[in-house]
Short mmCIF file of C-alpha atoms and ligand atoms in Angstrom, two decimals:
data_model
loop_
_atom_site.label_atom_id
_atom_site.label_comp_id
_atom_site.label_asym_id
_atom_site.label_seq_id
_atom_site.Cartn_x
_atom_site.Cartn_y
_atom_site.Cartn_z
CA MET A 20 71.16 13.10 151.07
CA SER A 21 67.16 13.95 150.58
CA ALA A 22 65.35 12.68 147.73
CA ILE A 23 64.91 14.58 144.33
CA ALA A 24 62.41 14.33 141.55
CA LYS A 25 64.00 15.49 137.96
CA LEU A 26 61.71 17.26 135.67
CA SER A 27 62.98 17.65 132.22
CA LEU A 28 60.64 20.18 130.10
CA PRO A 29 59.78 20.15 126.32
CA ASP A 30 61.75 23.42 126.18
CA GLY A 31 65.24 21.46 127.28
CA GLN A 32 65.22 22.83 130.45
CA TYR A 33 65.93 20.72 133.54
CA LEU A 34 64.89 21.01 136.82
CA GLU A 35 65.99 18.96 140.21
CA LEU A 36 62.70 19.26 142.87
CA PRO A 37 63.12 18.27 146.58
CA VAL A 38 61.12 15.47 147.58
CA LEU A 39 59.36 15.81 151.02
CA THR A 40 58.50 12.71 153.12
CA GLY A 41 55.30 12.64 155.65
CA THR A 42 55.21 11.03 158.96
CA ALA A 43 53.67 7.90 157.12
CA ASN A 44 55.91 8.13 154.49
CA GLU A 45 53.89 10.07 151.98
CA LYS A 46 55.71 11.75 149.28
CA ALA A 47 55.46 15.31 148.17
CA ILE A 48 57.50 17.01 145.08
CA ASP A 49 58.52 20.37 146.29
CA ILE A 50 57.50 22.75 143.34
CA SER A 51 57.58 26.06 145.31
CA LYS A 52 60.43 27.49 143.01
CA LEU A 53 59.08 25.85 139.91
CA ARG A 54 58.01 28.72 138.40
CA LYS A 55 60.89 31.29 139.18
CA LYS A 56 63.42 29.08 137.86
CA THR A 57 61.29 27.88 134.93
CA GLY A 58 58.52 30.05 133.72
CA TYR A 59 55.99 27.15 134.09
CA ILE A 60 53.16 26.62 136.63
CA THR A 61 51.18 23.36 137.24
CA LEU A 62 47.29 22.56 136.52
CA ASP A 63 45.43 20.72 138.79
CA PRO A 64 41.94 21.27 138.87
CA GLY A 65 40.18 20.79 142.00
CA PHE A 66 43.86 20.27 144.06
CA VAL A 67 43.48 16.59 143.33
CA ASN A 68 47.14 16.19 143.60
CA THR A 69 48.20 19.65 145.53
CA GLY A 70 49.33 19.71 148.57
CA THR A 71 48.86 23.38 149.95
CA CYS A 72 50.66 22.87 153.33
CA GLU A 73 52.56 20.88 155.84
CA SER A 74 50.49 20.28 158.65
CA ALA A 75 50.48 18.26 162.12
CA ILE A 76 46.67 18.35 162.94
CA THR A 77 44.70 15.52 161.17
CA PHE A 78 46.47 12.42 159.69
CA LEU A 79 44.22 10.86 157.12
CA ASP A 80 45.03 7.31 155.01
CA GLY A 81 42.34 7.33 152.49
CA GLU A 82 43.41 3.98 151.32
CA ASN A 83 43.24 2.15 154.56
CA GLY A 84 40.33 4.17 156.26
CA ILE A 85 42.45 5.94 159.30
CA LEU A 86 41.84 9.05 160.79
CA GLN A 87 43.68 10.53 163.67
CA PHE A 88 43.61 13.57 165.39
CA ARG A 89 47.21 15.06 166.48
CA GLY A 90 47.93 11.02 166.48
CA TYR A 91 45.40 9.73 168.46
CA PRO A 92 42.88 7.43 166.38
CA ILE A 93 39.18 8.69 165.86
CA GLU A 94 38.01 5.32 167.39
CA GLN A 95 39.55 6.34 170.90
CA LEU A 96 38.73 9.81 170.72
CA ALA A 97 35.00 8.78 170.01
CA ALA A 98 34.80 6.03 172.86
CA GLU A 99 37.11 8.03 175.43
CA SER A 100 37.06 11.95 174.91
CA THR A 101 34.97 14.75 174.74
CA PHE A 102 34.18 17.09 172.37
CA LEU A 103 35.83 20.32 174.47
CA GLU A 104 38.79 18.08 175.15
CA VAL A 105 38.91 17.17 171.47
CA ALA A 106 38.86 20.60 170.52
CA TYR A 107 41.58 21.43 172.84
CA LEU A 108 43.94 18.80 171.54
CA LEU A 109 43.26 20.09 167.80
CA ILE A 110 43.85 23.88 168.77
CA HIS A 111 46.65 23.29 171.32
CA GLY A 112 48.41 20.11 170.08
CA GLU A 113 48.09 18.14 173.02
CA LEU A 114 45.81 16.45 175.30
CA PRO A 115 44.82 18.85 178.39
CA ASP A 116 46.00 18.13 181.78
CA LYS A 117 42.97 18.33 184.55
CA THR A 118 43.37 22.32 185.07
CA GLN A 119 43.76 22.91 181.38
CA LEU A 120 40.75 21.42 180.60
CA TYR A 121 38.78 22.81 183.52
CA ASN A 122 40.16 26.35 182.76
CA PHE A 123 39.19 26.05 178.92
CA VAL A 124 35.50 24.35 179.61
CA GLU A 125 34.99 27.53 181.86
CA ARG A 126 36.16 29.87 179.43
CA VAL A 127 33.86 28.25 176.61
CA SER A 128 30.94 28.09 179.02
CA LEU A 129 31.83 31.63 179.92
CA HIS A 130 31.40 32.97 176.45
CA ALA A 131 28.11 31.66 175.39
CA MET A 132 25.91 34.49 175.38
CA ILE A 133 26.10 36.71 172.59
CA HIS A 134 25.94 40.78 172.71
CA GLU A 135 22.20 41.67 173.15
CA ASP A 136 22.23 43.86 169.94
CA MET A 137 22.81 40.56 168.14
CA ARG A 138 19.38 39.46 168.82
CA HIS A 139 17.50 42.16 166.81
CA PHE A 140 19.89 40.65 163.75
CA PHE A 141 17.78 37.59 163.76
CA ASP A 142 14.71 39.53 162.89
CA GLY A 143 16.15 40.81 159.54
CA PHE A 144 16.23 37.07 158.30
CA SER A 145 12.78 35.79 156.79
CA GLN A 146 11.62 32.76 158.88
CA ASN A 147 12.58 30.14 155.91
CA ALA A 148 16.10 31.31 155.84
CA HIS A 149 18.46 28.32 155.72
CA PRO A 150 20.07 28.47 159.21
CA MET A 151 23.48 27.80 157.92
CA VAL A 152 23.21 31.26 156.01
CA ILE A 153 22.29 32.85 159.26
CA LEU A 154 25.09 31.14 161.16
CA SER A 155 27.87 32.34 158.43
CA SER A 156 26.27 36.02 158.81
CA MET A 157 26.23 36.05 162.29
CA ILE A 158 29.55 34.54 162.84
CA SER A 159 30.73 36.80 160.61
CA SER A 160 29.16 40.02 162.80
CA LEU A 161 31.01 38.89 165.72
CA SER A 162 33.93 40.98 164.16
CA ALA A 163 31.98 43.75 164.70
CA TYR A 164 31.59 43.07 168.34
CA TYR A 165 35.33 41.96 168.77
CA VAL A 166 37.10 44.80 166.71
CA GLU A 167 40.36 43.78 168.44
CA ALA A 168 40.43 40.49 166.86
CA SER A 169 43.27 40.67 164.32
CA GLY A 170 44.18 38.61 161.22
CA LYS A 171 47.61 37.72 163.05
CA ALA A 172 47.24 34.63 165.88
CA SER A 173 48.82 35.96 168.74
CA ILE A 174 48.27 33.27 171.26
CA GLU A 175 46.58 35.36 173.93
CA ASP A 176 44.16 36.76 171.01
CA LEU A 177 43.51 32.74 169.76
CA GLU A 178 42.80 31.95 173.40
CA ILE A 179 39.69 33.95 173.94
CA ASN A 180 38.64 34.08 170.04
CA SER A 181 38.55 30.36 169.95
CA ALA A 182 36.70 30.04 173.30
CA ARG A 183 34.21 32.69 172.07
CA LEU A 184 33.63 31.04 168.73
CA ILE A 185 33.40 27.30 170.17
CA ALA A 186 30.60 28.85 172.87
CA LYS A 187 28.80 31.41 170.81
CA VAL A 188 28.44 29.31 167.78
CA THR A 189 25.78 26.93 169.59
CA THR A 190 23.71 30.18 170.83
CA ILE A 191 23.80 31.09 167.61
CA ALA A 192 22.32 27.84 165.90
CA ALA A 193 20.10 27.18 168.43
CA PHE A 194 18.95 30.90 167.89
CA ALA A 195 18.50 30.28 164.08
CA TYR A 196 16.47 27.18 164.82
CA LYS A 197 14.35 29.01 167.28
CA LYS A 198 13.78 31.82 164.86
CA SER A 199 12.71 29.19 162.13
CA VAL A 200 10.01 27.63 164.34
CA GLY A 201 9.08 31.00 166.06
CA GLN A 202 9.54 30.35 169.28
CA PRO A 203 11.19 32.44 172.15
CA PHE A 204 15.13 32.27 172.43
CA VAL A 205 16.40 30.42 175.08
CA TYR A 206 19.68 31.65 176.78
CA PRO A 207 22.65 29.67 177.51
CA ARG A 208 23.31 28.20 181.06
CA ASP A 209 26.62 28.13 182.28
CA GLU A 210 26.48 25.08 184.66
CA LEU A 211 24.88 22.78 181.56
CA SER A 212 27.59 20.96 179.86
CA TYR A 213 28.57 22.19 176.16
CA CYS A 214 25.95 19.44 174.91
CA ALA A 215 23.54 19.73 176.96
CA ASN A 216 23.30 23.46 177.01
CA PHE A 217 23.03 23.56 173.27
CA LEU A 218 19.87 20.81 173.44
CA ASN A 219 18.24 23.02 176.29
CA MET A 220 18.97 26.16 174.10
CA MET A 221 17.39 24.39 171.16
CA PHE A 222 14.37 22.43 172.87
CA ALA A 223 13.44 23.81 176.12
CA VAL A 224 10.36 26.20 175.92
CA PRO A 225 8.94 28.64 178.55
CA ALA A 226 5.94 26.86 179.03
CA GLU A 227 7.09 23.71 180.08
CA PRO A 228 10.43 22.05 181.67
CA TYR A 229 12.72 20.47 179.28
CA GLU A 230 14.14 17.09 180.33
CA LEU A 231 17.58 16.08 179.19
CA ASP A 232 18.24 12.64 177.74
CA PRO A 233 21.86 11.50 178.71
CA GLU A 234 21.63 9.45 175.70
CA ILE A 235 20.87 11.60 173.29
CA GLU A 236 23.68 14.19 175.11
CA ARG A 237 26.18 11.64 174.71
CA THR A 238 24.86 10.87 171.16
CA LEU A 239 25.54 14.61 170.35
CA GLU A 240 28.93 14.63 171.98
CA LEU A 241 30.08 11.83 169.89
CA LEU A 242 28.66 13.34 166.48
CA LEU A 243 30.72 16.44 167.30
CA ILE A 244 34.07 14.57 167.93
CA LEU A 245 33.78 12.92 164.78
CA HIS A 246 33.19 15.99 163.02
CA ALA A 247 35.94 18.38 164.40
CA ASP A 248 38.60 18.04 161.82
CA HIS A 249 39.09 16.41 158.65
CA GLU A 250 42.41 17.86 157.36
CA GLN A 251 42.22 19.95 154.11
CA ASN A 252 38.81 19.79 152.71
CA CYS A 253 36.81 22.37 150.84
CA SER A 254 36.00 24.33 153.95
CA ALA A 255 39.06 24.22 155.88
CA SER A 256 40.99 25.18 152.91
CA THR A 257 38.62 28.29 152.43
CA VAL A 258 39.74 29.24 156.13
CA ARG A 259 43.32 28.88 155.12
CA VAL A 260 42.77 30.62 151.92
CA VAL A 261 40.30 33.78 153.74
CA GLY A 262 43.03 33.75 156.97
CA SER A 263 45.89 33.95 154.54
CA SER A 264 44.63 37.60 153.71
CA MET A 265 45.23 38.33 157.46
CA ALA A 266 41.12 38.14 157.60
CA ASN A 267 40.39 37.52 160.95
CA VAL A 268 39.43 34.05 162.65
CA TYR A 269 35.41 35.22 162.69
CA ALA A 270 35.74 36.08 158.84
CA SER A 271 37.95 33.39 157.92
CA VAL A 272 35.68 30.59 160.02
CA ALA A 273 32.25 32.31 158.48
CA SER A 274 33.98 31.65 154.97
CA GLY A 275 34.28 27.89 156.26
CA ILE A 276 30.89 27.55 157.04
CA LEU A 277 29.46 28.82 153.54
CA ALA A 278 32.04 26.82 152.16
CA LEU A 279 30.78 23.69 154.16
CA TRP A 280 26.93 24.57 153.17
CA GLY A 281 27.20 23.13 149.62
CA PRO A 282 25.71 19.81 148.67
CA LEU A 283 28.92 18.00 147.41
CA HIS A 284 30.72 19.08 151.40
CA GLY A 285 28.82 19.34 154.66
CA GLY A 286 25.29 19.76 152.56
CA ALA A 287 25.36 15.97 151.89
CA ASN A 288 24.17 15.00 155.37
CA GLN A 289 20.90 17.14 154.63
CA GLN A 290 20.75 15.84 150.86
CA VAL A 291 21.26 12.11 152.16
CA VAL A 292 17.75 12.17 154.76
CA GLN A 293 16.01 14.02 151.61
CA MET A 294 17.14 11.17 149.24
CA LEU A 295 16.07 8.60 151.45
CA GLN A 296 12.84 10.14 152.03
CA GLN A 297 12.25 10.48 148.72
CA ILE A 298 12.85 6.86 148.11
CA HIS A 299 10.56 6.08 150.87
CA GLU A 300 7.62 8.16 149.30
CA ASP A 301 8.69 6.41 145.87
CA GLY A 302 7.59 2.93 147.43
CA GLY A 303 11.00 2.35 148.97
CA GLY A 304 12.36 0.36 146.11
CA ILE A 305 16.20 1.49 145.73
CA SER A 306 17.21 -0.07 142.05
CA LYS A 307 16.04 2.82 140.10
CA TYR A 308 18.06 5.08 142.32
CA ILE A 309 21.13 2.86 141.81
CA GLU A 310 20.84 3.02 138.00
CA MET A 311 20.18 6.84 138.15
CA ALA A 312 23.20 7.02 140.06
CA LYS A 313 25.46 5.03 137.78
CA ASN A 314 23.97 6.77 134.52
CA GLN A 315 26.40 9.22 133.75
CA ASN A 316 23.77 11.12 131.98
CA SER A 317 21.78 11.61 134.90
CA GLU A 318 23.00 14.34 137.65
CA PHE A 319 21.45 12.18 140.47
CA ARG A 320 24.49 10.83 142.71
CA LEU A 321 24.13 8.74 145.80
CA MET A 322 24.73 11.03 148.44
CA GLY A 323 26.66 9.86 151.18
CA PHE A 324 28.82 7.98 149.11
CA GLY A 325 32.26 8.41 147.69
CA HIS A 326 34.52 10.79 148.75
CA ARG A 327 38.22 12.61 147.43
CA VAL A 328 40.27 10.66 149.85
CA TYR A 329 38.64 7.85 151.31
CA LYS A 330 39.16 5.02 148.77
CA ASN A 331 37.78 2.44 151.67
CA PHE A 332 35.31 2.54 154.16
CA ASP A 333 35.42 5.99 156.17
CA PRO A 334 36.29 5.25 159.69
CA ARG A 335 33.73 7.59 160.87
CA ALA A 336 30.93 6.04 159.11
CA LYS A 337 31.85 2.36 160.63
CA ILE A 338 31.69 3.98 164.25
CA LEU A 339 28.34 5.87 163.09
CA LYS A 340 26.37 2.57 161.46
CA VAL A 341 26.92 1.26 165.28
CA VAL A 342 25.85 4.32 167.22
CA CYS A 343 22.80 4.47 164.92
CA ASP A 344 21.75 1.09 165.60
CA ARG A 345 22.47 1.32 169.53
CA VAL A 346 20.66 4.86 169.66
CA LEU A 347 17.39 3.89 167.61
CA ASN A 348 17.20 0.90 169.91
CA LYS A 349 17.79 2.96 172.98
CA LEU A 350 15.12 5.50 171.69
CA GLY A 351 12.45 3.11 170.49
CA VAL A 352 12.82 4.96 167.18
CA ASN A 353 11.85 2.59 164.06
CA ASP A 354 12.94 4.58 160.91
CA PRO A 355 11.86 3.30 157.80
CA LEU A 356 15.02 5.33 156.44
CA LEU A 357 17.41 3.48 157.99
CA GLU A 358 16.40 0.02 156.54
CA ILE A 359 16.39 1.98 153.05
CA ALA A 360 19.83 3.32 153.88
CA LEU A 361 21.01 -0.10 154.59
CA LYS A 362 19.85 -1.75 151.48
CA LEU A 363 21.57 1.22 149.43
CA GLU A 364 24.47 0.38 151.27
CA LYS A 365 24.30 -3.58 150.75
CA THR A 366 23.52 -2.90 147.20
CA ALA A 367 25.96 -0.12 146.20
CA LEU A 368 28.66 -2.16 147.99
CA SER A 369 28.46 -5.19 145.84
CA ASP A 370 27.66 -3.37 142.52
CA ASP A 371 30.54 -3.37 139.97
CA TYR A 372 30.16 0.63 139.40
CA PHE A 373 30.64 1.44 143.02
CA ILE A 374 33.49 -1.23 143.76
CA GLU A 375 35.71 -0.12 140.48
CA ARG A 376 35.41 3.49 141.36
CA LYS A 377 35.92 2.85 145.34
CA LEU A 378 32.97 4.62 146.41
CA TYR A 379 32.08 3.93 150.11
CA PRO A 380 29.28 5.59 152.67
CA THR A 381 31.01 8.63 154.27
CA LEU A 382 29.94 9.86 157.68
CA ASP A 383 26.96 11.94 156.15
CA PHE A 384 25.44 8.60 155.39
CA TYR A 385 24.46 7.91 158.76
CA THR A 386 24.66 11.19 160.60
CA GLY A 387 21.22 12.13 159.11
CA ILE A 388 19.11 9.35 160.25
CA ILE A 389 20.53 9.70 163.79
CA TYR A 390 19.99 13.37 163.91
CA ARG A 391 16.42 12.82 163.06
CA ALA A 392 16.53 9.94 165.91
CA ILE A 393 17.43 12.67 168.58
CA GLY A 394 14.83 15.46 167.25
CA ILE A 395 17.51 17.64 165.36
CA PRO A 396 15.57 18.94 162.03
CA VAL A 397 16.69 18.55 158.63
CA ASN A 398 17.66 21.88 157.76
CA MET A 399 19.90 21.86 161.00
CA PHE A 400 21.90 18.80 159.86
CA THR A 401 24.92 20.83 158.25
CA VAL A 402 24.72 23.53 161.16
CA MET A 403 25.26 20.42 163.27
CA PHE A 404 28.18 19.59 161.22
CA ALA A 405 29.67 22.95 161.47
CA LEU A 406 29.43 22.78 165.28
CA GLY A 407 31.82 20.39 165.20
CA ARG A 408 33.98 21.21 162.68
CA VAL A 409 34.66 25.24 164.34
CA PRO A 410 37.72 23.84 166.21
CA GLY A 411 39.36 22.20 163.07
CA TRP A 412 38.74 25.38 161.59
CA ILE A 413 40.08 27.35 164.08
CA ALA A 414 43.37 24.95 164.70
CA GLN A 415 43.91 25.07 160.63
CA TRP A 416 43.64 28.82 160.74
CA LYS A 417 46.15 28.52 163.88
CA GLU A 418 48.58 26.37 161.93
CA MET A 419 48.47 28.62 158.85
CA HIS A 420 49.37 31.64 160.74
CA GLU A 421 52.06 30.10 162.75
CA ASP A 422 53.91 28.54 159.45
CA PRO A 423 56.64 30.73 158.67
CA LYS A 424 56.58 29.40 154.61
CA GLN A 425 53.19 30.52 154.78
CA LYS A 426 52.17 33.34 152.02
CA ILE A 427 48.84 34.66 150.88
CA ALA A 428 47.01 32.03 148.84
CA ARG A 429 47.18 33.00 145.45
CA PRO A 430 46.66 30.66 142.78
CA ARG A 431 47.90 30.88 138.79
CA GLN A 432 45.83 30.38 136.08
CA LEU A 433 46.53 29.21 132.45
CA TYR A 434 44.88 31.91 130.74
CA VAL A 435 43.11 30.42 127.29
CA GLY A 436 40.91 33.67 126.13
CA GLN A 437 41.14 36.02 123.57
CA SER A 438 44.69 37.49 122.48
CA GLU A 439 44.92 41.13 122.75
CA ARG A 440 42.32 42.98 120.51
CA SER A 441 41.18 46.50 120.27
CA TYR A 442 37.91 48.20 121.72
CA LYS A 443 35.33 48.86 119.08
CA PRO A 444 32.52 51.69 119.89
CA ILE A 445 29.22 50.15 120.49
CA ALA A 446 27.80 51.49 116.96
CA GLU A 447 30.27 49.33 115.24
CA ARG A 448 29.37 46.23 116.70
CA LEU A 449 27.37 43.92 114.74
N1 CMC B 512 27.37 8.49 143.19
C1 CMC B 512 27.57 8.02 142.04
N2 CMC B 512 28.71 8.46 141.37
C2 CMC B 512 29.86 8.97 141.95
C3 CMC B 512 29.43 9.40 143.30
C4 CMC B 512 28.22 9.33 143.85
N3 CMC B 512 27.89 9.90 145.20
N4 CMC B 512 30.54 10.17 143.88
C5 CMC B 512 31.43 9.68 142.72
N5 CMC B 512 30.79 9.31 141.81
C6 CMC B 512 31.46 8.78 140.48
C7 CMC B 512 31.74 9.75 139.51
O1 CMC B 512 30.81 10.21 138.59
C8 CMC B 512 33.04 9.61 138.94
O2 CMC B 512 32.66 8.50 137.70
P1 CMC B 512 33.84 8.55 136.31
O3 CMC B 512 35.05 8.05 136.84
O4 CMC B 512 33.02 7.37 135.46
O5 CMC B 512 33.60 9.71 135.70
C9 CMC B 512 33.80 8.93 139.77
O6 CMC B 512 32.72 8.12 140.85
C10 CMC B 512 34.64 9.63 140.46
O7 CMC B 512 34.26 10.60 141.25
P2 CMC B 512 34.55 12.37 141.24
O8 CMC B 512 33.06 13.03 141.23
O9 CMC B 512 35.44 12.52 139.94
O10 CMC B 512 35.27 12.36 142.66
P3 CMC B 512 35.67 13.20 143.53
O11 CMC B 512 36.55 13.26 144.25
O12 CMC B 512 35.70 14.53 142.52
O13 CMC B 512 34.24 13.73 144.34
C11 CMC B 512 32.80 13.63 146.05
C12 CMC B 512 34.03 13.52 145.41
C13 CMC B 512 32.61 13.66 147.59
C14 CMC B 512 32.25 15.15 145.61
C15 CMC B 512 31.56 12.76 145.38
O14 CMC B 512 31.82 11.62 145.54
C16 CMC B 512 30.43 13.12 145.58
O15 CMC B 512 29.40 14.11 144.62
N6 CMC B 512 29.37 12.37 146.41
C17 CMC B 512 28.13 12.70 146.79
C18 CMC B 512 27.98 13.60 147.48
C19 CMC B 512 28.79 13.39 149.01
O16 CMC B 512 27.95 12.70 149.87
N7 CMC B 512 29.59 14.65 149.45
C20 CMC B 512 29.98 14.36 150.80
C21 CMC B 512 31.46 13.98 150.96
S1 CMC B 512 31.94 13.52 152.32
C22 CMC B 512 31.82 14.98 154.07
C23 CMC B 512 32.65 16.10 153.21
O17 CMC B 512 34.27 15.53 153.66
O18 CMC B 512 32.47 16.94 152.99
#
C-alpha cells in the first residue's frame, strides 16, 4: 500500500494525501486534489517547498553535493563526454550510439547560419545593449522564420527545432559580441567543432588568421557541459511555465534566457567578477566585504555564494576549481582576482555566518575567472551560461509536453487586498 499523509484542517475537514517517492527515496506529498476537495490552497513564496513536476532529466542532491544528468554523474560527463553528446543525452534520455551522434552533430552544424535578414536586426540595438537582451530577442525572432514550430512537441518538429536552437544560439551570441565591439560578423564554418566554431565566430577578424588554442576549446567544452541542465531552477521553470501555455520552443527558451539574466541566477557570474574587481581596486582586502555580506542591513551579498538547493559544495564548483588552476597555469595567466577569490572562499568557509547558513561557492564563483583567462569579455559571461543551458531548457520543454499530467501553469494566490467597495467619481475623491 502506498504511503499517505494525513491533513486535518481547522474547520474539521480531514484529508488523506498520497505520498510519492522519487528514485533516491525523496518524498513528495501530492496535493493536486487539495483545493477541489477542501477549498484550501497552499502558500509557498519562491516555491521553496513545492515540486512542480516529476522529472527524469537531472538528479540533484544538494545535501550531499551530487549532480547527475539522466543518471550519469557530472564528474564522469565532464571528464569523458562532449557538449553535443551531453545535449543529446539530456534531450533524448540516453547516450547516442555512433550513428546517432554523427547525425546529431551534423544536423547542428548544418543549422548554424541564421536567416540573412536577421543580420539587420542587430543594427537596431545600441552598441552598449547587453548581449543577453540581444540573445533573447533574436531567439524569440526565430519563431518568425520557423512559423511551423508549434507549441506541441511532435518528435520530428523537436528534432529540427532543437538542432536549430543549439546551433543558432552560438551564431547569435557571437554576432551580439561583434556588434558590441564594432567588428564584422564572422559566419559559421561547418567543418569546425561546436566550440571551435563559436570561438572562431567570436574572435576571428578578416585582417588576420585566428589560431584556435585546443586548451581553450576543451575548456569551453567542459564549461558548457557543466551548465547544460540544473533541474527546476528559475529559468528552467520559466521555460516550462511559458511552454505550458503552448508557446513554441523558441518563445519558451527566449523567456528562459531573460530569467537567467538576473543577478541572483545566471547573471551572478558577471557579478562575481565585478565584485572581485571592486575588491582588487579597493586594495585587495576582503574583511570589509565579508562583514558587508554578513550585515543584514546591507544589500551586499557575496556573489557566487549560496544556493537554494546546494547545502554542501556544488560539485560543478569542485571541478571548476581544479580546471581554473590548470587553465591559468597552461595559458600562463596570472590573475590577481583568483587570489582574492581563494581568500574569500577560505575565509567564508570558516566563518560561522556562512557555516550556519550552509553557504558554499557555486559554479559562478569560478567561471568568470576562467572566462577571463580564455578571453571572453565580462558582459558575455551570462551568455556563455545560456549557450550551455539551451539543451537543458529544450529537454525540460519536451518532458513537460510529454507528461500526460501537465496542465497550463497557473498558480493561485491568497488575496489580502481591499474587499469590495464602490467607485467614486474623481471630484468626490479627497
Ligand atoms: N551572501 C551573504 N548572505 C547570503 C548569501 C550570500 N551570497 N546567500 C544567502 N545568504 C543568507 C541570506 O541573507 C539568508 O540569511 P538569513 O537566514 O539570516 O536571513 C540565508 O543566507 C538564506 O538565504 P536566502 O536568500 O533565504 O536563500 P535563497 O535560497 O532564497 O537564495 C540565492 C539563494 C542563490 C538567491 C542566494 O544564496 C544569493 O543571493 N546568492 C548570491 C547570488 C548568486 O550567487 N546566485 C547564483 C546562484 S547559483 C547559479 C544558478 O543556479 O543560478
